[in-house]
PDB file of C-alpha atoms in Angstrom:
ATOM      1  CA  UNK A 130      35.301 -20.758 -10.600  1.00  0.00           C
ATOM      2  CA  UNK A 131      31.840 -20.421 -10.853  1.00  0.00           C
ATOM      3  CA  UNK A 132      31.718 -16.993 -11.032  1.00  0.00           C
ATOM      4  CA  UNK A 133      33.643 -17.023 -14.081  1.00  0.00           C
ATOM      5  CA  UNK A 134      31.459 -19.495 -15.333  1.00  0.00           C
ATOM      6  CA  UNK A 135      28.491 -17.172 -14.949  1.00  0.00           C
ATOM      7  CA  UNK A 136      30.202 -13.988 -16.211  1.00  0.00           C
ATOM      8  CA  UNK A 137      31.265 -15.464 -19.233  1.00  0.00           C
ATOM      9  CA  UNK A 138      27.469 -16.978 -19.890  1.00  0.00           C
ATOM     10  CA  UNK A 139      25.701 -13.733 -18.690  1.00  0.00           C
ATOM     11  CA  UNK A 140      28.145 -11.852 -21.402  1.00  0.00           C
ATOM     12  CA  UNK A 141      27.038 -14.777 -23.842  1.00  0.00           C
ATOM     13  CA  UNK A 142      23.265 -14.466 -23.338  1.00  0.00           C
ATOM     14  CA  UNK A 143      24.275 -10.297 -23.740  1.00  0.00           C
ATOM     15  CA  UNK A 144      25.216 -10.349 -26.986  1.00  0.00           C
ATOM     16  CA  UNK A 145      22.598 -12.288 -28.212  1.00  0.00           C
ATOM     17  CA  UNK A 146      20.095 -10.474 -26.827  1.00  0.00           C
ATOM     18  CA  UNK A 147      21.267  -7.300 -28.139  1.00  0.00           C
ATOM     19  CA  UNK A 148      21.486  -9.093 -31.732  1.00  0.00           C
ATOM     20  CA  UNK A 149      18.374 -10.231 -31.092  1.00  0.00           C
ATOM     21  CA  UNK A 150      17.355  -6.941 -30.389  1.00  0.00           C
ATOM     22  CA  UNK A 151      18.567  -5.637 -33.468  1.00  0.00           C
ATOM     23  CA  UNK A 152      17.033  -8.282 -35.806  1.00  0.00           C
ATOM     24  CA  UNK A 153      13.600  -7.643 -33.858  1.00  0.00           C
ATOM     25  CA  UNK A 154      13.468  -3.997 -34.327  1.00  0.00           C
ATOM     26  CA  UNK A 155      14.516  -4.881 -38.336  1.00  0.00           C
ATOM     27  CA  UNK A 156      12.071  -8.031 -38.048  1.00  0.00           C
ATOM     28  CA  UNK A 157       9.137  -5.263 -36.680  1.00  0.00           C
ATOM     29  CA  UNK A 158       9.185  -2.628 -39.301  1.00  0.00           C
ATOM     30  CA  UNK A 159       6.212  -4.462 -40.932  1.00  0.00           C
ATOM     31  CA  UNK A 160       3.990  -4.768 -37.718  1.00  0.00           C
ATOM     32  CA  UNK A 161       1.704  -2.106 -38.842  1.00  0.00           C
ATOM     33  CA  UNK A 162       1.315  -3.416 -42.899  1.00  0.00           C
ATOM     34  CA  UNK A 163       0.279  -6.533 -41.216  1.00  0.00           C
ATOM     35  CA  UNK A 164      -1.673  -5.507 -37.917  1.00  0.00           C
ATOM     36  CA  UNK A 165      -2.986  -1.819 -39.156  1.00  0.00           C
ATOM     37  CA  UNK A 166      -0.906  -1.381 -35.812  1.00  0.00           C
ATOM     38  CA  UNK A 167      -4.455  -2.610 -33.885  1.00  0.00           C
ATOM     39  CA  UNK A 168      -4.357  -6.218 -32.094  1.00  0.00           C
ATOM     40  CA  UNK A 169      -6.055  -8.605 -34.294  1.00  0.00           C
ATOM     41  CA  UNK A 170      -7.875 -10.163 -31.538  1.00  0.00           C
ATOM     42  CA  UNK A 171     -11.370 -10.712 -31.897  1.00  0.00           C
ATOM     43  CA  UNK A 172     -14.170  -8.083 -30.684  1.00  0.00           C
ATOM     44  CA  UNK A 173     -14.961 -10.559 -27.939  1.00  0.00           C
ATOM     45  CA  UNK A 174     -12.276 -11.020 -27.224  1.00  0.00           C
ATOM     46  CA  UNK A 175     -10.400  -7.726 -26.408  1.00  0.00           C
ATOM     47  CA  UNK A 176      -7.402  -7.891 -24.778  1.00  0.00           C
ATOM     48  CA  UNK A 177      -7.121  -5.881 -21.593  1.00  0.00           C
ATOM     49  CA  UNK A 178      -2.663  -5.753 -22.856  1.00  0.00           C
ATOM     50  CA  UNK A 179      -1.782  -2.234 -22.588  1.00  0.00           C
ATOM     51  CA  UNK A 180       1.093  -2.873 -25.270  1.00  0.00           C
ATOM     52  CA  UNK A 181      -1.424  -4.385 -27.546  1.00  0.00           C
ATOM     53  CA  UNK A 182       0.000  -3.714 -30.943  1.00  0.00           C
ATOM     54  CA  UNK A 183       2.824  -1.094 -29.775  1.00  0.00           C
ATOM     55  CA  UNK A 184       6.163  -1.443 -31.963  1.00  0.00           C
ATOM     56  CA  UNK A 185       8.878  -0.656 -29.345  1.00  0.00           C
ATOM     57  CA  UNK A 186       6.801  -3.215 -26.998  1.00  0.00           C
ATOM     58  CA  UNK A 187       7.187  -6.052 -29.408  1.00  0.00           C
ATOM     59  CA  UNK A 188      10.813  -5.464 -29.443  1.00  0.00           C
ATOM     60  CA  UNK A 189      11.278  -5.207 -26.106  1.00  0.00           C
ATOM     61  CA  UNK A 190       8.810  -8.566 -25.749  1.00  0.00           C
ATOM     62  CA  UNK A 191      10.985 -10.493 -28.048  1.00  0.00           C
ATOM     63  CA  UNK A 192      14.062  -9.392 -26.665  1.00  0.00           C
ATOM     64  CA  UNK A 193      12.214 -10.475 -22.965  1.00  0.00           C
ATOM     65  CA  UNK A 194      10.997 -13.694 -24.510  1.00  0.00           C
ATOM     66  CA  UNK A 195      14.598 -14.971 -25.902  1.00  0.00           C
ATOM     67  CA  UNK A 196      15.719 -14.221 -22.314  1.00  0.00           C
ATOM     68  CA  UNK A 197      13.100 -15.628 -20.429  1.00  0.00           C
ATOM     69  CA  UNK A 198      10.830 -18.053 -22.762  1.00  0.00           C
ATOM     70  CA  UNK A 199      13.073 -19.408 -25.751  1.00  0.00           C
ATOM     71  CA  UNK A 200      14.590 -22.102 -23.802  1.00  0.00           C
ATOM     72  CA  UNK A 201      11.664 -24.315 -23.817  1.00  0.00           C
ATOM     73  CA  UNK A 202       9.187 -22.751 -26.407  1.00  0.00           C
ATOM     74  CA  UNK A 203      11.581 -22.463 -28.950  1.00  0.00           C
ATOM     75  CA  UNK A 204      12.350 -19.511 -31.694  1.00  0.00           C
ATOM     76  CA  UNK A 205       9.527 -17.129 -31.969  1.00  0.00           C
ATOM     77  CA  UNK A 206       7.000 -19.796 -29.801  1.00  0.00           C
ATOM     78  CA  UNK A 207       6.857 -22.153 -32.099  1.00  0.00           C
ATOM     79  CA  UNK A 208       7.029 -24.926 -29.363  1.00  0.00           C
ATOM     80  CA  UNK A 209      10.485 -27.208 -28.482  1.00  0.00           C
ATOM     81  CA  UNK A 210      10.513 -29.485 -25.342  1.00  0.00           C
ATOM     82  CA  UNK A 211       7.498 -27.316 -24.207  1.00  0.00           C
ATOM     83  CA  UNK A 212       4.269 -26.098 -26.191  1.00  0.00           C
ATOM     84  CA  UNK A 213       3.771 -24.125 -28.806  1.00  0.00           C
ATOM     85  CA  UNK A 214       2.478 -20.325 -28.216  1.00  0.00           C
ATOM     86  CA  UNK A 215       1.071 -19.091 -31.616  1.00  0.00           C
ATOM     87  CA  UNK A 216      -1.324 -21.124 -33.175  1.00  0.00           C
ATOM     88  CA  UNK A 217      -3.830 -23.060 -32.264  1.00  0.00           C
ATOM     89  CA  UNK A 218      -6.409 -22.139 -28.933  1.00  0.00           C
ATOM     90  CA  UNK A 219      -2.739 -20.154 -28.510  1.00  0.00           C
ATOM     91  CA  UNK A 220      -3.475 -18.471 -32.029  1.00  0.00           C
ATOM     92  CA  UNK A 221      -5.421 -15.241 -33.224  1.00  0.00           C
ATOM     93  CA  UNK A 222      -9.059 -17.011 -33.495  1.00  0.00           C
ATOM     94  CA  UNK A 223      -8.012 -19.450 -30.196  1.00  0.00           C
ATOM     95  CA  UNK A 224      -9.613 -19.989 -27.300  1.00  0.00           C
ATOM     96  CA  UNK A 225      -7.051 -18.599 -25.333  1.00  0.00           C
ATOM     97  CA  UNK A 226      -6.748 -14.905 -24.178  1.00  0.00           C
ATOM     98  CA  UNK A 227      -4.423 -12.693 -23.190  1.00  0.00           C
ATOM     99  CA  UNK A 228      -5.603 -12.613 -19.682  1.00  0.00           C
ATOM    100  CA  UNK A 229      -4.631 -16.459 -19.552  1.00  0.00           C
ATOM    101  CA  UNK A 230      -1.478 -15.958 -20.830  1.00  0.00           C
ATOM    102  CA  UNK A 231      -0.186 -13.299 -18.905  1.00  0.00           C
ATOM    103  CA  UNK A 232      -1.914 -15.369 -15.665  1.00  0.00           C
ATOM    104  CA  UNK A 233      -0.248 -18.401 -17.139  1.00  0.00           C
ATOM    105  CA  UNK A 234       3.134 -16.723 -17.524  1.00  0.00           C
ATOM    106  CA  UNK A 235       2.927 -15.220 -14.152  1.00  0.00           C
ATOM    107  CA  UNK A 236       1.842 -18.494 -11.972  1.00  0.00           C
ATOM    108  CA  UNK A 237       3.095 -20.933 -13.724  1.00  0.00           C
ATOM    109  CA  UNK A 238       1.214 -24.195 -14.233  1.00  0.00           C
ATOM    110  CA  UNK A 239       1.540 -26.661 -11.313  1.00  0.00           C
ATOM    111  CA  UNK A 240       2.669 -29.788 -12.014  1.00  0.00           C
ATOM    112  CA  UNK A 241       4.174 -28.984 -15.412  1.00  0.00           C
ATOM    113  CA  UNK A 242       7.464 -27.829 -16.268  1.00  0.00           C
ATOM    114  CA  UNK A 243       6.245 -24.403 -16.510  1.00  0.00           C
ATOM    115  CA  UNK A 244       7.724 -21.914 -13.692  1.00  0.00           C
ATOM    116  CA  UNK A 245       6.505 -18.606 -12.267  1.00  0.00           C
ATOM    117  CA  UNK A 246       7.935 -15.758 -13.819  1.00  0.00           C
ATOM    118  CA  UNK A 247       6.228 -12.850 -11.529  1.00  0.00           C
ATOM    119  CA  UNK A 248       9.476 -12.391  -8.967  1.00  0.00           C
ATOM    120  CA  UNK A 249      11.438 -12.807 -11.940  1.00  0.00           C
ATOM    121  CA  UNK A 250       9.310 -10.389 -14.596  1.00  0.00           C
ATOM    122  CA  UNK A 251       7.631  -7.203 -13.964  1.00  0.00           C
ATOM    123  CA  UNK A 252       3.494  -6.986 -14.855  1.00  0.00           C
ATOM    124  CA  UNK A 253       4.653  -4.868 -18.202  1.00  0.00           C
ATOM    125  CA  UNK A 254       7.483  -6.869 -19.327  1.00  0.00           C
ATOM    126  CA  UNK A 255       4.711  -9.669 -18.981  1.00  0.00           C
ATOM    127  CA  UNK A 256       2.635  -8.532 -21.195  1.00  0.00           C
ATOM    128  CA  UNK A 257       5.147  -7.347 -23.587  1.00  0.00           C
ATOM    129  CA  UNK A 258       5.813 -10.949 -23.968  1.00  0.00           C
ATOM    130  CA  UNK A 259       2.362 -11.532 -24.426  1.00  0.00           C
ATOM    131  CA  UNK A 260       1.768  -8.716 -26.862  1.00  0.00           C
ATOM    132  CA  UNK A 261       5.201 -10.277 -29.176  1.00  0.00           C
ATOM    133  CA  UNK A 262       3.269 -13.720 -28.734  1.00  0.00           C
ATOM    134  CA  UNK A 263       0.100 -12.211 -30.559  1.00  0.00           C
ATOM    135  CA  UNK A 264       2.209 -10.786 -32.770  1.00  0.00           C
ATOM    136  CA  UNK A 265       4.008 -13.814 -33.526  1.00  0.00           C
ATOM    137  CA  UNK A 266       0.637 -15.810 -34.152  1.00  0.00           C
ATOM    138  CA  UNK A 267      -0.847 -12.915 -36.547  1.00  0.00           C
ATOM    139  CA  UNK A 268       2.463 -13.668 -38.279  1.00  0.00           C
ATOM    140  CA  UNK A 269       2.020 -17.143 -38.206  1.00  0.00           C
ATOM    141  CA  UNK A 270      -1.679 -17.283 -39.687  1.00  0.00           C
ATOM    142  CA  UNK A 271      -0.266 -14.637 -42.354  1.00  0.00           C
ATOM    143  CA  UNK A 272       2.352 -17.104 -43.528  1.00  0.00           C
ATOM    144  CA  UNK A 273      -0.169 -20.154 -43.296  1.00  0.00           C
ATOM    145  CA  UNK A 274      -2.391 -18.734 -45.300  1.00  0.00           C
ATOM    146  CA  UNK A 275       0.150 -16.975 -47.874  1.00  0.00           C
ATOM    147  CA  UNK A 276       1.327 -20.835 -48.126  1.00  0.00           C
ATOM    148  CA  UNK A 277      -1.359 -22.319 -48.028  1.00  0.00           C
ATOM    149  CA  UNK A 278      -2.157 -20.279 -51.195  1.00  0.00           C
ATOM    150  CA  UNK A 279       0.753 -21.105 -52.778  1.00  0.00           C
ATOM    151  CA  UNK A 280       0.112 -24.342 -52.806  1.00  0.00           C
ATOM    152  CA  UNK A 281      -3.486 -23.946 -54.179  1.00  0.00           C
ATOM    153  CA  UNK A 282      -1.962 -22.804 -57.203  1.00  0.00           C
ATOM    154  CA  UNK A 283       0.467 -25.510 -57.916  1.00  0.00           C
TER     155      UNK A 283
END
C-alpha cells in the first residue's frame, strides 16, 4: 500500500518537474538580455559559483529547486511558510553571498526548520540552485524597478 502511494506521488512530482523544466528553459531564453550572461553580483562580492550565470545551469537549478526547495520557499523563492530567497540581504546588493547560501543549503540551520541537503544534493546541483536563486533576485529587482517606474508615471 505504501508503495503505491509513493509510485503514484514520485510519477506526480515527475511530470511536474519535467513541465517545469520546460517552462524554465522557455522562462530562461532572456537570461542573457537581462544578465549580459555575467552574475550581477557586486565586484566585492564575487561569487566563487562555478554556474554563475550559465543558461542550462539555471534550468537545471530551477528544475532542482521545485524538487528540493519549493515546498517551503515557495514559487521562484519568493518565501511561503519559510523565508524568502531573492530580495533583500538574500537579493543582488544583499548582504548575503553565495558562499552562505550554498553553506546554508548544505548544513542546514540548527534549530530552524531548515534541513541539510548535502546527502541529499550533490556540491554542483547546490550551487545550481544557488546560481537560479541569483537569477531569480536579478529578476526580481528588474521587475521592482520596471514597476516601480510604472507607477512614477501614473
Amino acid at each position: 500500500m505504501i508503495k503505491n502511494f509513493l509510485r503514484s506521488h514520485l510519477r506526480a512530482i515527475t511530470v511536474v518537474a519535467l513541465f517545469g523544466s520546460l517552462a524554465a528553459s522557455a522562462h530562461f531564453g532572456n537570461v542573457s538580455a537581462m544578465s549580459g550572461g555575467q552574475s550581477q553580483a557586486p565586484a566585492s562580492k564575487a561569487s566563487q559559483n562555478p554556474f554563475a550565470g550559465d543558461q542550462k545551469a539555471l534550468v537545471e537549478g530551477a528544475d532542482l529547486f521545485g524538487r528540493n526547495c519549493q515546498q517551503c520557499h515557495s514559487t521562484r523563492g519568493i518565501g511561503g511558510k519559510c523565508p524568502q530567497l531573492i530580495h533583500g540581504a538574500w537579493g543582488p546588493e544583499g548582504a548575503n553571498s553565495d558562499e552562505l547560501m550554498f553553506r546554508t543549503i548544505s548544513e542546514g540551520r540548527p534549530n530552524t526548520q531548515m534541513g541539510a541537503f548535502k546527502d541529499a544534493l550533490t556540491k554542483d546541483e547546490i550551487w545550481k540552485i544557488v546560481a537560479y536563486l541569483r537569477y531569480e533576485a536579478q529578476r526580481y529587482a528588474h521587475q521592482k524597478k520596471n514597476d516601480d517606474e510604472d507607477s512614477d508615471r501614473r
